[in-house]
Amino acid sequence: MAITDKILIVTVPVADLRRKPVDAKTLYIHDDLQETQVLYNEVLLYLDEIDDWYFVEAIEQQKYTLKNIWQGYPGWIRKRNVTLINAPLTYNAVVKNKTARVLKDPSEKSDVLLTVSIGTRFTVRKTSDEEYYPVALADNERGYISKNDVGGMETCSSESILRKAIVSTGRLFIGTPYLWGGKSMFMAELLERRQKATGKRQKVDNSIFNIQHSKPYAVNTGVDCSGLTNLIYRVNNIDIPRDAHGQWMAAREVACNHLKPGDLIFVSAEGGTDIIRHVMLNIGRDRFIETADTGGAVKINTFTDKFGESLDGLAKHKFFFCNRQIYFGSIISVQ
């Protein structure tokens, strides 16, 4: 395998992808060096390395570049958070609940090998067991995951069912903290496990206790606006670009009166109507799910509360608000 063909997968629940090879701060602050986050089992393409860092391309998170091409998000990741594999894996299951535990044995009383975020993909083996799937792990070991925590990766044949599922997934994130560059579920229950294991009270910094590696693994978990919509669609087996502008490019434009639950609402930069800075998930009746600012959290909002006017009121201004343009788009397409 040529060095430029190296393929890596993530071996920790959540890892940061950084613009420079320096670690993220442990507080929920705006961090311009944070590019995105990658989940356990996510595939990365090796590009370069320095000291304890790899420079990689997160090929499952597409972005549109200044060279007018689509490519995965580039960034630096700690070497300890990935491992080399011979070929890309084929996944057949995705975590659909907020978090999921991978167990050593198929029993609720079993030791926990790993706790992972919603949106994590696995290769499971279908068996007659009514409660658990055997699951292949990144270290070539085997674990077990509850059938209630994962769904298959088949394409939904019903648009109405798919839209309801997308909205239901979005609601799972309500209360999740905003994190610039974040693309993971808030994992507070893992913080509690760490506190019990160490006997010490920890700061609420979203620490993850990874029993498989027998040591605390700390990372802030949460979502930014496009990380939220990317994850929601990923859980429902639709891969969309990572950032808001790319999602706008990938969506087909819809009129406001044709907007349906599960569609996306985009807001441009101030004074730059062709540059998208924010995205929200429509859930119907003038409401949407969004996360907008550092220090905030995912919530249900309305057009009136956010923009000062209802959807019908904004229509009178051609959806132009405070020198920003509002667009509506759909990525859902069921044959």
mmCIF file of C-alpha atoms in Angstrom:
data_model
loop_
_atom_site.group_PDB
_atom_site.id
_atom_site.type_symbol
_atom_site.label_atom_id
_atom_site.label_comp_id
_atom_site.label_asym_id
_atom_site.label_seq_id
_atom_site.Cartn_x
_atom_site.Cartn_y
_atom_site.Cartn_z
ATOM 1 C CA MET A 1 0.000 0.000 0.000
ATOM 2 C CA ALA A 2 1.510 3.343 -1.006
ATOM 3 C CA ILE A 3 1.794 5.892 1.770
ATOM 4 C CA THR A 4 -0.687 8.158 -0.014
ATOM 5 C CA ASP A 5 -3.212 5.297 -0.062
ATOM 6 C CA LYS A 6 -3.239 4.807 3.694
ATOM 7 C CA ILE A 7 -6.694 4.514 5.182
ATOM 8 C CA LEU A 8 -7.355 5.144 8.850
ATOM 9 C CA ILE A 9 -10.393 4.649 11.049
ATOM 10 C CA VAL A 10 -11.238 6.387 14.304
ATOM 11 C CA THR A 11 -10.820 4.205 17.408
ATOM 12 C CA VAL A 12 -12.269 6.504 20.084
ATOM 13 C CA PRO A 13 -15.910 7.575 20.545
ATOM 14 C CA VAL A 14 -15.317 11.123 19.285
ATOM 15 C CA ALA A 15 -12.160 12.871 18.080
ATOM 16 C CA ASP A 16 -11.429 16.442 17.061
ATOM 17 C CA LEU A 17 -10.146 17.343 13.618
ATOM 18 C CA ARG A 18 -7.956 20.431 13.961
ATOM 19 C CA ARG A 19 -6.770 23.131 11.557
ATOM 20 C CA LYS A 20 -3.345 23.005 13.227
ATOM 21 C CA PRO A 21 -1.722 20.171 15.216
ATOM 22 C CA VAL A 22 -2.680 21.564 18.632
ATOM 23 C CA ASP A 23 -5.294 20.201 21.020
ATOM 24 C CA ALA A 24 -8.668 21.833 21.531
ATOM 25 C CA LYS A 25 -9.382 23.718 24.705
ATOM 26 C CA THR A 26 -11.538 21.922 27.273
ATOM 27 C CA LEU A 27 -14.109 24.703 27.526
ATOM 28 C CA TYR A 28 -17.129 25.405 25.349
ATOM 29 C CA ILE A 29 -15.697 28.426 23.590
ATOM 30 C CA HIS A 30 -15.414 29.503 19.980
ATOM 31 C CA ASP A 31 -12.281 27.823 18.635
ATOM 32 C CA ASP A 32 -11.280 28.777 15.087
ATOM 33 C CA LEU A 33 -8.850 25.856 14.952
ATOM 34 C CA GLN A 34 -11.681 23.351 15.298
ATOM 35 C CA GLU A 35 -12.605 22.016 11.858
ATOM 36 C CA THR A 36 -15.026 19.229 12.737
ATOM 37 C CA GLN A 37 -15.344 16.034 14.762
ATOM 38 C CA VAL A 38 -15.147 12.421 13.641
ATOM 39 C CA LEU A 39 -16.897 9.442 15.198
ATOM 40 C CA TYR A 40 -15.783 5.930 16.052
ATOM 41 C CA ASN A 41 -15.201 3.829 12.898
ATOM 42 C CA GLU A 42 -15.234 6.894 10.642
ATOM 43 C CA VAL A 43 -12.939 6.515 7.631
ATOM 44 C CA LEU A 44 -10.074 8.964 7.080
ATOM 45 C CA LEU A 45 -7.584 9.267 4.249
ATOM 46 C CA TYR A 46 -3.945 9.751 5.272
ATOM 47 C CA LEU A 47 -2.270 12.832 3.790
ATOM 48 C CA ASP A 48 0.740 13.630 5.992
ATOM 49 C CA GLU A 49 2.055 13.449 9.548
ATOM 50 C CA ILE A 50 4.146 15.290 12.089
ATOM 51 C CA ASP A 51 5.154 14.119 15.571
ATOM 52 C CA ASP A 52 2.001 12.743 17.269
ATOM 53 C CA TRP A 53 -0.390 13.964 14.590
ATOM 54 C CA TYR A 54 -1.753 12.774 11.257
ATOM 55 C CA PHE A 55 -3.008 15.171 8.605
ATOM 56 C CA VAL A 56 -6.061 13.490 7.106
ATOM 57 C CA GLU A 57 -9.128 13.951 4.970
ATOM 58 C CA ALA A 58 -12.457 13.020 6.570
ATOM 59 C CA ILE A 59 -13.922 11.537 3.415
ATOM 60 C CA GLU A 60 -17.363 10.962 4.980
ATOM 61 C CA GLN A 61 -17.721 14.735 5.512
ATOM 62 C CA GLN A 62 -17.756 16.439 2.140
ATOM 63 C CA LYS A 63 -17.088 20.153 1.580
ATOM 64 C CA TYR A 64 -16.901 22.316 -1.538
ATOM 65 C CA THR A 65 -13.452 23.820 -1.903
ATOM 66 C CA LEU A 66 -12.108 27.010 -3.423
ATOM 67 C CA LYS A 67 -10.912 24.818 -6.309
ATOM 68 C CA ASN A 68 -14.576 24.095 -7.125
ATOM 69 C CA ILE A 69 -14.391 20.422 -6.193
ATOM 70 C CA TRP A 70 -15.949 18.289 -3.476
ATOM 71 C CA GLN A 71 -13.598 16.666 -1.005
ATOM 72 C CA GLY A 72 -13.569 15.475 2.579
ATOM 73 C CA TYR A 73 -12.791 17.853 5.420
ATOM 74 C CA PRO A 74 -9.023 18.101 5.948
ATOM 75 C CA GLY A 75 -7.422 18.473 9.356
ATOM 76 C CA TRP A 76 -5.037 17.190 12.007
ATOM 77 C CA ILE A 77 -5.923 14.326 14.347
ATOM 78 C CA ARG A 78 -3.996 12.735 17.204
ATOM 79 C CA LYS A 79 -2.353 9.479 16.122
ATOM 80 C CA ARG A 80 -3.572 7.738 19.261
ATOM 81 C CA ASN A 81 -7.175 8.236 18.118
ATOM 82 C CA VAL A 82 -6.910 6.257 14.863
ATOM 83 C CA THR A 83 -5.570 3.012 13.443
ATOM 84 C CA LEU A 84 -4.474 1.912 9.987
ATOM 85 C CA ILE A 85 -6.700 -0.471 8.010
ATOM 86 C CA ASN A 86 -6.173 -2.271 4.700
ATOM 87 C CA ALA A 87 -9.406 -1.256 2.974
ATOM 88 C CA PRO A 88 -12.531 0.802 3.683
ATOM 89 C CA LEU A 89 -15.120 -1.010 5.771
ATOM 90 C CA THR A 90 -18.675 -1.716 4.711
ATOM 91 C CA TYR A 91 -21.182 -0.767 7.396
ATOM 92 C CA ASN A 92 -24.715 -2.076 7.758
ATOM 93 C CA ALA A 93 -25.915 -0.399 10.974
ATOM 94 C CA VAL A 94 -25.986 3.092 12.480
ATOM 95 C CA VAL A 95 -26.586 4.213 16.068
ATOM 96 C CA LYS A 96 -30.010 5.872 16.167
ATOM 97 C CA ASN A 97 -30.297 6.650 19.898
ATOM 98 C CA LYS A 98 -28.432 9.426 21.707
ATOM 99 C CA THR A 99 -25.679 7.029 22.704
ATOM 100 C CA ALA A 100 -25.090 3.305 22.557
ATOM 101 C CA ARG A 101 -23.015 0.950 24.680
ATOM 102 C CA VAL A 102 -20.871 -1.735 23.136
ATOM 103 C CA LEU A 103 -20.718 -4.619 25.609
ATOM 104 C CA LYS A 104 -18.156 -7.348 26.159
ATOM 105 C CA ASP A 105 -20.875 -9.993 26.293
ATOM 106 C CA PRO A 106 -24.522 -10.073 25.153
ATOM 107 C CA SER A 107 -25.885 -9.182 28.570
ATOM 108 C CA GLU A 108 -27.067 -5.972 30.226
ATOM 109 C CA LYS A 109 -24.764 -6.796 33.152
ATOM 110 C CA SER A 110 -21.705 -7.129 30.934
ATOM 111 C CA ASP A 111 -18.702 -4.818 31.050
ATOM 112 C CA VAL A 112 -18.933 -1.825 28.735
ATOM 113 C CA LEU A 113 -16.183 -1.769 26.127
ATOM 114 C CA LEU A 114 -17.169 1.508 24.521
ATOM 115 C CA THR A 115 -19.936 4.084 24.597
ATOM 116 C CA VAL A 116 -20.498 5.863 21.299
ATOM 117 C CA SER A 117 -22.468 8.789 19.906
ATOM 118 C CA ILE A 118 -25.551 8.785 17.743
ATOM 119 C CA GLY A 119 -24.553 8.530 14.078
ATOM 120 C CA THR A 120 -21.760 6.005 14.686
ATOM 121 C CA ARG A 121 -21.672 3.284 12.034
ATOM 122 C CA PHE A 122 -20.904 -0.390 12.619
ATOM 123 C CA THR A 123 -20.707 -3.717 10.878
ATOM 124 C CA VAL A 124 -23.033 -6.058 12.767
ATOM 125 C CA ARG A 125 -23.746 -9.718 12.196
ATOM 126 C CA LYS A 126 -27.401 -10.679 12.045
ATOM 127 C CA THR A 127 -28.218 -13.482 14.493
ATOM 128 C CA SER A 128 -31.214 -15.135 16.104
ATOM 129 C CA ASP A 129 -30.475 -13.383 19.413
ATOM 130 C CA GLU A 130 -33.510 -11.247 20.212
ATOM 131 C CA GLU A 131 -31.603 -8.468 22.013
ATOM 132 C CA TYR A 132 -28.027 -8.063 20.736
ATOM 133 C CA TYR A 133 -25.985 -7.969 17.550
ATOM 134 C CA PRO A 134 -22.346 -9.099 17.498
ATOM 135 C CA VAL A 135 -20.358 -6.095 16.273
ATOM 136 C CA ALA A 136 -16.876 -5.807 14.782
ATOM 137 C CA LEU A 137 -14.640 -3.308 16.588
ATOM 138 C CA ALA A 138 -11.767 -1.226 15.296
ATOM 139 C CA ASP A 139 -9.183 -3.312 17.207
ATOM 140 C CA ASN A 140 -10.354 -6.546 15.530
ATOM 141 C CA GLU A 141 -12.146 -7.589 18.704
ATOM 142 C CA ARG A 142 -15.855 -8.302 18.958
ATOM 143 C CA GLY A 143 -18.500 -6.676 21.087
ATOM 144 C CA TYR A 144 -22.262 -6.680 21.376
ATOM 145 C CA ILE A 145 -24.727 -3.868 20.832
ATOM 146 C CA SER A 146 -28.408 -3.700 21.670
ATOM 147 C CA LYS A 147 -30.681 -4.078 18.667
ATOM 148 C CA ASN A 148 -32.726 -1.196 20.101
ATOM 149 C CA ASP A 149 -29.769 1.174 19.717
ATOM 150 C CA VAL A 150 -29.101 0.691 16.016
ATOM 151 C CA GLY A 151 -30.980 0.748 12.758
ATOM 152 C CA GLY A 152 -30.226 -0.670 9.366
ATOM 153 C CA MET A 153 -28.834 1.383 6.507
ATOM 154 C CA GLU A 154 -31.490 0.572 3.926
ATOM 155 C CA THR A 155 -33.070 3.417 1.978
ATOM 156 C CA CYS A 156 -36.535 4.303 3.239
ATOM 157 C CA SER A 157 -39.175 3.762 0.563
ATOM 158 C CA SER A 158 -41.746 6.128 2.086
ATOM 159 C CA GLU A 159 -41.187 9.884 2.037
ATOM 160 C CA SER A 160 -43.671 10.523 4.841
ATOM 161 C CA ILE A 161 -42.045 7.927 7.105
ATOM 162 C CA LEU A 162 -38.593 9.318 6.310
ATOM 163 C CA ARG A 163 -39.633 12.885 7.121
ATOM 164 C CA LYS A 164 -41.139 11.809 10.440
ATOM 165 C CA ALA A 165 -37.972 9.892 11.267
ATOM 166 C CA ILE A 166 -35.767 12.901 10.472
ATOM 167 C CA VAL A 167 -37.821 15.156 12.741
ATOM 168 C CA SER A 168 -37.810 12.534 15.525
ATOM 169 C CA THR A 169 -34.028 12.278 15.251
ATOM 170 C CA GLY A 170 -33.722 16.062 15.421
ATOM 171 C CA ARG A 171 -35.714 16.145 18.655
ATOM 172 C CA LEU A 172 -33.184 13.824 20.294
ATOM 173 C CA PHE A 173 -30.626 16.640 20.146
ATOM 174 C CA ILE A 174 -32.701 19.217 22.036
ATOM 175 C CA GLY A 175 -30.576 20.506 24.921
ATOM 176 C CA THR A 176 -27.286 19.387 23.319
ATOM 177 C CA PRO A 177 -24.707 22.174 23.806
ATOM 178 C CA TYR A 178 -23.489 24.251 20.895
ATOM 179 C CA LEU A 179 -19.891 23.452 20.013
ATOM 180 C CA TRP A 180 -18.078 25.208 17.186
ATOM 181 C CA GLY A 181 -17.029 22.415 14.810
ATOM 182 C CA GLY A 182 -18.973 19.887 16.886
ATOM 183 C CA LYS A 183 -20.577 16.813 15.339
ATOM 184 C CA SER A 184 -21.428 14.535 18.254
ATOM 185 C CA MET A 185 -24.104 13.941 20.857
ATOM 186 C CA PHE A 186 -23.542 15.388 24.331
ATOM 187 C CA MET A 187 -22.423 12.414 26.441
ATOM 188 C CA ALA A 188 -23.095 13.427 30.044
ATOM 189 C CA GLU A 189 -23.753 9.864 31.181
ATOM 190 C CA LEU A 190 -20.130 9.040 30.411
ATOM 191 C CA LEU A 191 -19.024 11.882 32.642
ATOM 192 C CA GLU A 192 -21.059 10.330 35.456
ATOM 193 C CA ARG A 193 -19.389 6.962 34.862
ATOM 194 C CA ARG A 194 -15.983 8.595 35.036
ATOM 195 C CA GLN A 195 -16.893 10.247 38.332
ATOM 196 C CA LYS A 196 -17.939 6.896 39.790
ATOM 197 C CA ALA A 197 -14.816 5.177 38.485
ATOM 198 C CA THR A 198 -12.393 7.777 39.852
ATOM 199 C CA GLY A 199 -14.321 8.663 42.992
ATOM 200 C CA LYS A 200 -13.815 12.317 42.137
ATOM 201 C CA ARG A 201 -16.284 14.930 40.992
ATOM 202 C CA GLN A 202 -15.354 16.204 37.544
ATOM 203 C CA LYS A 203 -16.071 19.497 35.881
ATOM 204 C CA VAL A 204 -18.809 19.283 33.269
ATOM 205 C CA ASP A 205 -16.455 19.236 30.312
ATOM 206 C CA ASN A 206 -17.996 16.254 28.496
ATOM 207 C CA SER A 207 -15.246 13.840 29.513
ATOM 208 C CA ILE A 208 -15.592 10.394 28.001
ATOM 209 C CA PHE A 209 -14.484 7.369 29.997
ATOM 210 C CA ASN A 210 -13.342 4.730 27.544
ATOM 211 C CA ILE A 211 -13.066 1.477 29.495
ATOM 212 C CA GLN A 212 -11.631 -0.302 26.491
ATOM 213 C CA HIS A 213 -8.481 1.793 26.766
ATOM 214 C CA SER A 214 -8.537 1.798 30.602
ATOM 215 C CA LYS A 215 -8.039 5.515 30.866
ATOM 216 C CA PRO A 216 -10.098 8.708 30.703
ATOM 217 C CA TYR A 217 -10.519 10.127 27.237
ATOM 218 C CA ALA A 218 -11.641 13.735 27.355
ATOM 219 C CA VAL A 219 -13.232 15.680 24.525
ATOM 220 C CA ASN A 220 -15.954 18.285 24.331
ATOM 221 C CA THR A 221 -19.049 16.882 22.666
ATOM 222 C CA GLY A 222 -21.838 18.829 21.007
ATOM 223 C CA VAL A 223 -22.912 20.196 17.644
ATOM 224 C CA ASP A 224 -22.777 23.320 15.544
ATOM 225 C CA CYS A 225 -25.661 24.136 13.199
ATOM 226 C CA SER A 226 -24.483 22.097 10.223
ATOM 227 C CA GLY A 227 -23.013 19.335 12.373
ATOM 228 C CA LEU A 228 -26.518 18.935 13.780
ATOM 229 C CA THR A 229 -28.228 18.617 10.385
ATOM 230 C CA ASN A 230 -25.430 16.417 9.032
ATOM 231 C CA LEU A 231 -25.852 13.980 11.935
ATOM 232 C CA ILE A 232 -29.654 13.981 11.729
ATOM 233 C CA TYR A 233 -29.524 12.968 8.077
ATOM 234 C CA ARG A 234 -26.685 10.493 8.662
ATOM 235 C CA VAL A 235 -28.790 8.628 11.218
ATOM 236 C CA ASN A 236 -31.457 8.329 8.529
ATOM 237 C CA ASN A 237 -28.971 6.993 5.952
ATOM 238 C CA ILE A 238 -28.617 10.173 3.910
ATOM 239 C CA ASP A 239 -25.111 11.609 3.556
ATOM 240 C CA ILE A 240 -25.075 15.376 3.110
ATOM 241 C CA PRO A 241 -22.166 17.861 3.065
ATOM 242 C CA ARG A 242 -20.617 18.884 6.372
ATOM 243 C CA ASP A 243 -21.090 22.663 6.372
ATOM 244 C CA ALA A 244 -24.132 24.871 5.858
ATOM 245 C CA HIS A 245 -23.016 26.290 2.521
ATOM 246 C CA GLY A 246 -22.386 22.827 1.111
ATOM 247 C CA GLN A 247 -25.764 21.630 2.332
ATOM 248 C CA TRP A 248 -27.382 24.597 0.573
ATOM 249 C CA MET A 249 -25.563 23.684 -2.637
ATOM 250 C CA ALA A 250 -26.715 20.066 -2.350
ATOM 251 C CA ALA A 251 -30.356 20.941 -1.675
ATOM 252 C CA ARG A 252 -32.934 21.703 -4.325
ATOM 253 C CA GLU A 253 -34.688 25.001 -3.773
ATOM 254 C CA VAL A 254 -38.290 24.860 -2.564
ATOM 255 C CA ALA A 255 -40.851 27.620 -2.153
ATOM 256 C CA CYS A 256 -41.862 28.493 1.392
ATOM 257 C CA ASN A 257 -45.394 27.196 0.812
ATOM 258 C CA HIS A 258 -43.929 23.832 -0.225
ATOM 259 C CA LEU A 259 -41.661 23.558 2.827
ATOM 260 C CA LYS A 260 -42.167 20.236 4.635
ATOM 261 C CA PRO A 261 -40.935 18.751 7.916
ATOM 262 C CA GLY A 262 -37.396 17.497 7.431
ATOM 263 C CA ASP A 263 -36.467 20.185 4.912
ATOM 264 C CA LEU A 264 -33.732 22.719 5.588
ATOM 265 C CA ILE A 265 -33.828 26.472 6.162
ATOM 266 C CA PHE A 266 -30.712 28.444 5.268
ATOM 267 C CA VAL A 267 -29.607 31.937 6.314
ATOM 268 C CA SER A 268 -26.960 33.853 4.389
ATOM 269 C CA ALA A 269 -24.103 35.919 5.733
ATOM 270 C CA GLU A 270 -24.867 39.564 6.404
ATOM 271 C CA GLY A 271 -24.442 41.399 3.113
ATOM 272 C CA GLY A 272 -23.511 38.203 1.302
ATOM 273 C CA THR A 273 -26.633 36.549 -0.013
ATOM 274 C CA ASP A 274 -24.629 33.894 -1.865
ATOM 275 C CA ILE A 275 -22.724 32.774 1.232
ATOM 276 C CA ILE A 276 -24.618 30.557 3.683
ATOM 277 C CA ARG A 277 -23.714 30.856 7.335
ATOM 278 C CA HIS A 278 -26.548 29.036 9.144
ATOM 279 C CA VAL A 279 -28.862 26.076 8.654
ATOM 280 C CA MET A 280 -31.953 24.889 10.544
ATOM 281 C CA LEU A 281 -34.232 21.842 10.344
ATOM 282 C CA ASN A 282 -37.882 22.553 9.590
ATOM 283 C CA ILE A 283 -40.339 20.579 11.739
ATOM 284 C CA GLY A 284 -43.596 22.178 10.531
ATOM 285 C CA ARG A 285 -46.006 24.927 11.597
ATOM 286 C CA ASP A 286 -43.407 27.731 11.400
ATOM 287 C CA ARG A 287 -41.086 25.859 13.768
ATOM 288 C CA PHE A 288 -37.574 24.548 13.341
ATOM 289 C CA ILE A 289 -34.770 22.917 15.301
ATOM 290 C CA GLU A 290 -31.487 24.795 15.448
ATOM 291 C CA THR A 291 -28.384 25.528 17.419
ATOM 292 C CA ALA A 292 -26.920 28.942 16.821
ATOM 293 C CA ASP A 293 -24.427 30.377 19.292
ATOM 294 C CA THR A 294 -21.561 29.502 21.609
ATOM 295 C CA GLY A 295 -23.015 29.125 25.081
ATOM 296 C CA GLY A 296 -26.360 28.009 23.690
ATOM 297 C CA ALA A 297 -27.934 24.640 22.987
ATOM 298 C CA VAL A 298 -30.109 22.892 20.425
ATOM 299 C CA LYS A 299 -33.696 24.080 20.723
ATOM 300 C CA ILE A 300 -37.005 24.412 18.933
ATOM 301 C CA ASN A 301 -37.468 27.952 17.634
ATOM 302 C CA THR A 302 -40.015 29.838 15.553
ATOM 303 C CA PHE A 303 -39.703 32.354 12.740
ATOM 304 C CA THR A 304 -41.374 34.981 14.910
ATOM 305 C CA ASP A 305 -38.993 34.492 17.831
ATOM 306 C CA LYS A 306 -35.872 34.375 15.640
ATOM 307 C CA PHE A 307 -36.680 36.927 12.941
ATOM 308 C CA GLY A 308 -39.426 39.015 14.535
ATOM 309 C CA GLU A 309 -41.997 37.978 11.940
ATOM 310 C CA SER A 310 -43.932 34.884 10.985
ATOM 311 C CA LEU A 311 -43.185 32.953 7.827
ATOM 312 C CA ASP A 312 -46.027 34.772 6.083
ATOM 313 C CA GLY A 313 -44.685 38.102 7.300
ATOM 314 C CA LEU A 314 -41.198 37.362 6.047
ATOM 315 C CA ALA A 315 -42.661 36.416 2.674
ATOM 316 C CA LYS A 316 -43.763 40.027 2.237
ATOM 317 C CA HIS A 317 -40.092 41.025 2.361
ATOM 318 C CA LYS A 318 -39.065 38.195 0.025
ATOM 319 C CA PHE A 319 -37.371 36.559 3.021
ATOM 320 C CA PHE A 320 -34.780 39.302 3.289
ATOM 321 C CA PHE A 321 -34.086 40.110 6.941
ATOM 322 C CA CYS A 322 -31.430 42.417 8.462
ATOM 323 C CA ASN A 323 -29.363 42.307 5.282
ATOM 324 C CA ARG A 324 -29.528 38.499 5.217
ATOM 325 C CA GLN A 325 -31.376 36.217 2.830
ATOM 326 C CA ILE A 326 -33.407 33.215 3.967
ATOM 327 C CA TYR A 327 -33.637 30.196 1.645
ATOM 328 C CA PHE A 328 -35.540 26.924 1.788
ATOM 329 C CA GLY A 329 -34.223 23.640 0.437
ATOM 330 C CA SER A 330 -34.867 19.913 0.387
ATOM 331 C CA ILE A 331 -32.457 17.015 0.180
ATOM 332 C CA ILE A 332 -35.110 14.346 0.638
ATOM 333 C CA SER A 333 -35.812 12.349 -2.477
ATOM 334 C CA VAL A 334 -37.613 9.005 -2.304
ATOM 335 C CA GLN A 335 -38.260 7.158 -5.536
#
